[in-house]
CSV table of C-alpha atoms in Angstrom, one decimal:
chain,number,residue,atom,x,y,z
A,8,MET,CA,122.7,185.4,93.1
A,9,ARG,CA,125.5,187.8,94.0
A,10,LEU,CA,128.4,185.9,95.5
A,11,MET,CA,131.3,187.4,97.4
A,12,ARG,CA,134.1,186.6,99.7
A,13,VAL,CA,134.5,189.2,102.4
A,14,GLY,CA,137.3,189.8,105.0
A,15,PRO,CA,141.0,190.2,105.4
A,16,ARG,CA,143.3,188.6,102.8
A,17,GLY,CA,143.5,184.9,103.4
A,18,ALA,CA,140.6,184.9,105.9
A,19,GLU,CA,137.7,185.8,103.6
A,20,LYS,CA,134.2,184.4,104.4
A,21,PRO,CA,131.8,183.2,101.7
A,22,VAL,CA,129.0,185.6,101.4
A,23,LEU,CA,125.7,186.0,99.5
A,24,LEU,CA,124.6,189.6,98.9
A,25,ASP,CA,120.9,189.7,99.4
A,26,ALA,CA,118.4,191.8,97.5
A,27,ASP,CA,118.7,194.6,100.1
A,28,GLY,CA,122.5,194.7,99.9
A,29,ARG,CA,123.0,192.9,103.2
A,30,LEU,CA,125.9,190.5,103.5
A,31,ARG,CA,124.7,187.0,104.4
A,32,ASP,CA,127.2,184.5,105.8
A,33,LEU,CA,127.4,181.3,103.8
A,34,SER,CA,130.1,179.6,106.0
A,35,GLY,CA,127.6,177.4,107.7
A,36,HIS,CA,126.9,175.8,104.3
A,37,LEU,CA,130.3,175.8,102.6
A,38,ALA,CA,133.9,176.4,103.6
A,39,ASP,CA,134.6,178.8,100.7
A,40,ILE,CA,133.4,179.7,97.2
A,41,GLY,CA,135.6,177.6,95.0
A,42,ALA,CA,135.5,176.2,91.5
A,43,HIS,CA,133.3,173.3,92.7
A,44,THR,CA,130.7,175.9,94.0
A,45,LEU,CA,130.4,177.3,90.5
A,46,SER,CA,129.1,174.1,88.9
A,47,PRO,CA,125.4,173.9,88.0
A,48,ALA,CA,124.8,171.6,91.0
A,49,GLY,CA,126.8,173.8,93.4
A,50,LEU,CA,124.9,176.9,92.3
A,51,ASP,CA,121.6,175.2,92.4
A,52,LYS,CA,122.3,174.1,96.0
A,53,LEU,CA,123.0,177.8,97.0
A,54,ALA,CA,119.9,179.0,95.1
A,55,ARG,CA,117.7,176.9,97.4
A,56,LEU,CA,118.9,178.7,100.5
A,57,LYS,CA,116.7,181.5,101.9
A,58,PRO,CA,118.9,184.5,102.4
A,59,GLU,CA,116.9,185.8,105.4
A,60,THR,CA,117.8,182.7,107.3
A,61,LEU,CA,121.6,183.3,107.0
A,62,PRO,CA,123.5,185.3,109.6
A,63,GLU,CA,124.2,188.9,108.6
A,64,LEU,CA,127.8,190.2,108.4
A,65,PRO,CA,129.0,193.7,108.8
A,66,PRO,CA,130.6,195.4,105.8
A,67,GLY,CA,134.2,194.4,105.1
A,68,ARG,CA,136.9,194.1,102.4
A,69,ALA,CA,135.7,192.6,99.2
A,70,GLY,CA,138.1,189.8,98.3
A,71,VAL,CA,138.2,188.0,94.9
A,72,PRO,CA,134.7,186.5,94.7
A,73,TRP,CA,135.8,182.9,94.2
A,74,THR,CA,139.0,180.9,94.6
A,75,GLY,CA,140.6,178.5,92.1
A,76,ILE,CA,141.2,180.7,89.1
A,77,GLY,CA,143.2,178.2,87.1
A,78,LYS,CA,143.4,180.3,84.0
A,79,PHE,CA,142.9,184.1,83.5
A,80,VAL,CA,142.4,184.4,79.8
A,81,ALA,CA,142.2,187.8,78.2
A,82,ILE,CA,141.0,189.1,74.8
A,83,GLY,CA,142.6,192.0,73.1
A,84,LEU,CA,141.2,194.7,70.8
A,85,ASN,CA,137.6,193.3,71.1
A,86,TYR,CA,135.9,196.7,70.6
A,87,ALA,CA,136.4,198.2,67.1
A,88,ASP,CA,136.7,201.8,68.5
A,89,HIS,CA,139.3,200.7,71.0
A,90,ALA,CA,141.3,199.1,68.1
A,91,ALA,CA,141.1,202.4,66.2
A,92,GLU,CA,142.4,204.5,69.1
A,93,SER,CA,145.2,201.9,69.5
A,94,ASN,CA,146.1,202.3,65.8
A,95,MET,CA,145.6,198.6,65.3
A,96,PRO,CA,143.5,196.7,62.7
A,97,ILE,CA,140.2,195.2,63.7
A,98,PRO,CA,141.1,191.5,64.4
A,99,LYS,CA,139.7,188.8,62.2
A,100,GLU,CA,139.9,186.3,65.0
A,101,PRO,CA,140.0,186.9,68.8
A,102,ILE,CA,143.4,188.1,70.1
A,103,VAL,CA,144.2,185.8,73.1
A,104,PHE,CA,146.7,186.4,75.8
A,105,MET,CA,147.0,185.4,79.5
A,106,LYS,CA,147.1,187.4,82.6
A,107,ALA,CA,149.1,185.8,85.4
A,108,THR,CA,146.8,184.5,88.1
A,109,SER,CA,149.2,186.1,90.6
A,110,CYS,CA,148.0,189.5,89.5
A,111,VAL,CA,144.4,188.9,90.8
A,112,VAL,CA,143.3,191.0,93.7
A,113,GLY,CA,140.0,192.2,95.3
A,114,ALA,CA,137.9,194.9,93.7
A,115,ASN,CA,139.1,197.7,95.9
A,116,ASP,CA,142.6,196.6,96.8
A,117,PRO,CA,145.6,198.8,96.0
A,118,VAL,CA,147.0,198.8,92.5
A,119,VAL,CA,150.8,198.9,92.8
A,120,LEU,CA,152.9,200.1,89.9
A,121,PRO,CA,155.8,197.8,89.0
A,122,GLN,CA,159.4,199.1,89.3
A,123,GLY,CA,160.2,201.4,86.5
A,124,SER,CA,156.6,201.7,85.2
A,125,VAL,CA,156.0,204.8,83.1
A,126,LYS,CA,152.9,203.8,81.0
A,127,SER,CA,150.5,201.9,83.3
A,128,ASP,CA,146.9,202.2,82.0
A,129,TRP,CA,143.3,201.2,82.8
A,130,GLU,CA,140.8,199.0,81.1
A,131,VAL,CA,137.3,198.2,82.4
A,132,GLU,CA,136.2,194.8,81.1
A,133,LEU,CA,133.4,192.2,81.5
A,134,GLY,CA,134.7,189.1,83.2
A,135,VAL,CA,133.2,185.7,82.3
A,136,VAL,CA,133.5,182.9,84.9
A,137,ILE,CA,133.4,179.3,83.8
A,138,GLY,CA,131.1,176.9,85.7
A,139,SER,CA,131.5,173.6,83.8
A,140,ARG,CA,134.2,172.2,81.6
A,141,ALA,CA,134.2,173.5,78.1
A,142,ARG,CA,136.0,171.6,75.3
A,143,TYR,CA,135.2,172.1,71.7
A,144,VAL,CA,131.7,173.5,72.6
A,145,ALA,CA,129.4,174.9,69.9
A,146,GLU,CA,128.6,178.5,70.1
A,147,ALA,CA,124.9,177.7,70.6
A,148,ASP,CA,125.8,175.8,73.8
A,149,ALA,CA,128.6,178.0,75.0
A,150,LEU,CA,126.7,180.0,77.6
A,151,LYS,CA,125.6,176.8,79.3
A,152,HIS,CA,129.2,176.6,80.5
A,153,VAL,CA,129.1,180.1,82.1
A,154,ALA,CA,128.6,180.3,85.9
A,155,GLY,CA,128.4,184.1,86.0
A,156,TYR,CA,129.9,187.5,85.3
A,157,CYS,CA,132.0,190.1,87.1
A,158,VAL,CA,133.9,193.4,86.7
A,159,VAL,CA,137.6,193.2,85.8
A,160,ASN,CA,140.1,196.0,85.6
A,161,ASP,CA,142.7,194.8,83.1
A,162,VAL,CA,145.4,197.1,84.3
A,163,SER,CA,148.2,197.2,81.7
A,164,GLU,CA,151.7,198.5,81.5
A,165,ARG,CA,151.9,199.7,77.8
A,166,GLU,CA,155.7,199.9,77.6
A,167,TYR,CA,156.1,196.4,78.9
A,168,GLN,CA,153.2,195.2,76.7
A,169,LEU,CA,154.2,196.8,73.4
A,170,GLU,CA,157.8,198.0,73.5
A,171,ARG,CA,159.7,195.3,75.3
A,172,GLY,CA,159.4,192.5,72.7
A,173,GLY,CA,157.6,189.2,72.8
A,174,GLN,CA,154.0,188.7,74.0
A,175,TRP,CA,151.6,191.1,75.6
A,176,ASP,CA,151.7,189.0,78.8
A,177,LYS,CA,154.6,190.9,80.4
A,178,GLY,CA,152.6,194.1,80.5
A,179,LYS,CA,149.4,192.4,81.7
A,180,GLY,CA,150.4,190.2,84.6
A,181,CYS,CA,152.2,192.5,87.1
A,182,ASP,CA,151.2,192.1,90.7
A,183,THR,CA,147.8,193.7,91.5
A,184,PHE,CA,147.0,194.3,87.7
A,185,GLY,CA,143.9,192.1,87.9
A,186,PRO,CA,141.2,193.5,90.3
A,187,VAL,CA,138.2,191.2,90.1
A,188,GLY,CA,134.7,191.7,91.6
A,189,PRO,CA,133.3,192.9,94.0
A,190,TRP,CA,130.7,190.2,93.2
A,191,LEU,CA,130.2,187.2,90.9
A,192,VAL,CA,126.7,187.6,89.5
A,193,THR,CA,125.3,184.2,88.4
A,194,ALA,CA,124.3,183.8,84.8
A,195,ASP,CA,120.6,183.5,85.5
A,196,GLU,CA,120.6,187.2,86.5
A,197,VAL,CA,122.4,188.4,83.4
A,198,PRO,CA,120.0,187.4,80.6
A,199,ASP,CA,121.9,189.2,77.9
A,200,PRO,CA,125.7,189.7,78.5
A,201,GLN,CA,125.8,191.7,75.2
A,202,ASN,CA,123.7,194.5,76.6
A,203,LEU,CA,125.7,195.8,79.6
A,204,ALA,CA,126.9,199.4,80.1
A,205,LEU,CA,130.6,199.8,81.2
A,206,TRP,CA,132.3,202.9,82.6
A,207,LEU,CA,135.6,204.0,84.2
A,208,ASP,CA,136.7,207.3,85.8
A,209,VAL,CA,140.2,208.4,86.8
A,210,ASN,CA,140.3,211.0,89.6
A,211,GLY,CA,136.6,211.7,89.0
A,212,VAL,CA,137.1,212.3,85.2
A,213,ARG,CA,135.1,210.0,83.0
A,214,ARG,CA,137.5,208.2,80.7
A,215,GLN,CA,135.6,205.2,79.4
A,216,THR,CA,132.0,204.8,78.5
A,217,GLY,CA,130.8,201.8,76.5
A,218,SER,CA,128.5,198.8,76.1
A,219,THR,CA,129.2,195.1,75.6
A,220,LYS,CA,126.8,195.3,72.6
A,221,THR,CA,129.7,196.7,70.6
A,222,MET,CA,132.0,193.8,71.2
A,223,ILE,CA,133.5,192.4,68.0
A,224,PHE,CA,133.3,188.9,69.4
A,225,GLY,CA,130.5,188.2,71.9
A,226,VAL,CA,130.7,186.0,75.0
A,227,ALA,CA,129.3,182.9,73.4
A,228,THR,CA,131.7,183.3,70.5
A,229,LEU,CA,134.7,183.7,72.8
A,230,VAL,CA,133.8,180.7,75.0
A,231,SER,CA,133.3,178.5,72.0
A,232,TYR,CA,136.5,179.8,70.3
A,233,LEU,CA,138.7,179.4,73.3
A,234,SER,CA,137.4,175.9,73.9
A,235,ARG,CA,139.0,174.8,70.7
A,236,PHE,CA,142.5,175.8,71.9
A,237,MET,CA,142.3,175.0,75.6
A,238,THR,CA,140.0,173.2,78.0
A,239,LEU,CA,138.1,175.7,80.0
A,240,GLU,CA,137.7,174.5,83.6
A,241,PRO,CA,135.4,175.7,86.4
A,242,GLY,CA,136.8,178.8,88.0
A,243,ASP,CA,138.6,180.0,84.9
A,244,CYS,CA,138.0,183.7,84.1
A,245,ILE,CA,137.8,185.2,80.6
A,246,THR,CA,138.2,189.0,80.5
A,247,THR,CA,136.7,190.1,77.3
A,248,GLY,CA,138.3,193.4,76.1
A,249,THR,CA,137.7,197.1,76.8
A,250,PRO,CA,135.8,199.9,75.1
A,251,PRO,CA,137.6,203.1,74.0
A,252,GLY,CA,139.0,205.7,76.4
A,253,VAL,CA,142.2,204.1,77.7
A,254,GLY,CA,145.1,206.4,78.7
A,255,ALA,CA,147.3,205.4,75.8
A,256,GLY,CA,144.6,206.6,73.3
A,257,ILE,CA,144.1,210.1,74.8
A,258,LYS,CA,144.9,213.0,72.4
A,259,PRO,CA,147.0,215.0,71.9
A,260,ALA,CA,149.1,213.3,74.6
A,261,PRO,CA,148.6,209.9,76.4
A,262,VAL,CA,147.8,210.0,80.1
A,263,PHE,CA,149.1,207.2,82.3
A,264,LEU,CA,148.6,206.2,85.9
A,265,LYS,CA,150.7,207.7,88.7
A,266,PRO,CA,150.8,207.2,92.4
A,267,GLY,CA,147.8,208.8,94.1
A,268,ASP,CA,145.4,208.3,91.2
A,269,VAL,CA,142.1,206.8,91.9
A,270,MET,CA,140.2,204.6,89.5
A,271,THR,CA,136.5,204.0,89.9
A,272,LEU,CA,134.7,201.7,87.4
A,273,GLY,CA,131.7,199.4,87.0
A,274,ILE,CA,129.4,197.4,84.8
A,275,GLU,CA,125.6,197.6,84.9
A,276,GLY,CA,124.3,195.1,87.4
A,277,LEU,CA,127.7,193.8,88.3
A,278,GLY,CA,128.8,196.3,90.9
A,279,GLY,CA,131.7,198.8,91.0
A,280,GLN,CA,135.4,198.9,91.9
A,281,ARG,CA,137.7,201.6,93.4
A,282,GLN,CA,141.4,201.4,93.4
A,283,THR,CA,144.1,203.8,94.6
A,284,VAL,CA,147.4,203.7,92.7
A,285,HIS,CA,150.6,203.3,94.6
A,286,ALA,CA,154.3,203.4,93.8
A,287,TRP,CA,156.1,200.1,94.1
A,288,ASP,CA,155.7,198.7,97.7
A,289,PRO,CA,155.9,195.0,98.2
A,290,ALA,CA,154.1,195.4,101.5
A,291,LEU,CA,151.0,196.5,99.7
A,292,ILE,CA,151.2,193.4,97.5
A,293,ASP,CA,151.8,190.8,100.1
A,294,GLY,CA,149.3,192.4,102.5
């Protein structure tokens, strides 16, 4: 299934995207797509619905596909070639940081540069959505705890991340720096999360091309690993790292985002995103 929430901010409707790309209204069956919906029982209930019996909705804004993201956990330097372009060693264990949940926006919402930003950058990533509680889970059982997958743009301010001291978090959690969606694709439709093509363009120029097959730590490893350090709850999102081609790695001189730039990105089978970059404007953030 492809699950969405469509409509103005704060008034999104739960939607199932059918095989023909039509938006099917789920609001007669559930109030919203929340963490509880992502449980095995919740998804099984939705899977029994016949899409053709659901009312069709017109196209609209793609909101974040589900509510209740309690944790937005991110993995750094998870592609060897990205570590190389960043002049950093290949990690021996996953590098873990957190993106603030307040940075999460819909797939095509504006990306607003924070005040004083000079090194904001792009990162297409595979998002992993937890469907059932994971605590000290074995790697062999880890994917049983995954509800589905989505596209994430891990927008990053490199000066804040790397030159301002402390953790990476301050460059990763700025408002609008976490576009998610447009859909959540349930795990049964992604038989191998380690064989998905990723891409990202800026102003029509291809900047990133990669595949999840080149991850250093795969999805099952990451879910198992993280569950040793924190309880993963339904609705939590893990964004799993980016392939090479970020702006900071461009030679001979880095290229960073500026107002008016347009990012388009996607992952095979998981849909695409399009964001226009804006100078600081709280009205665009608060909607």
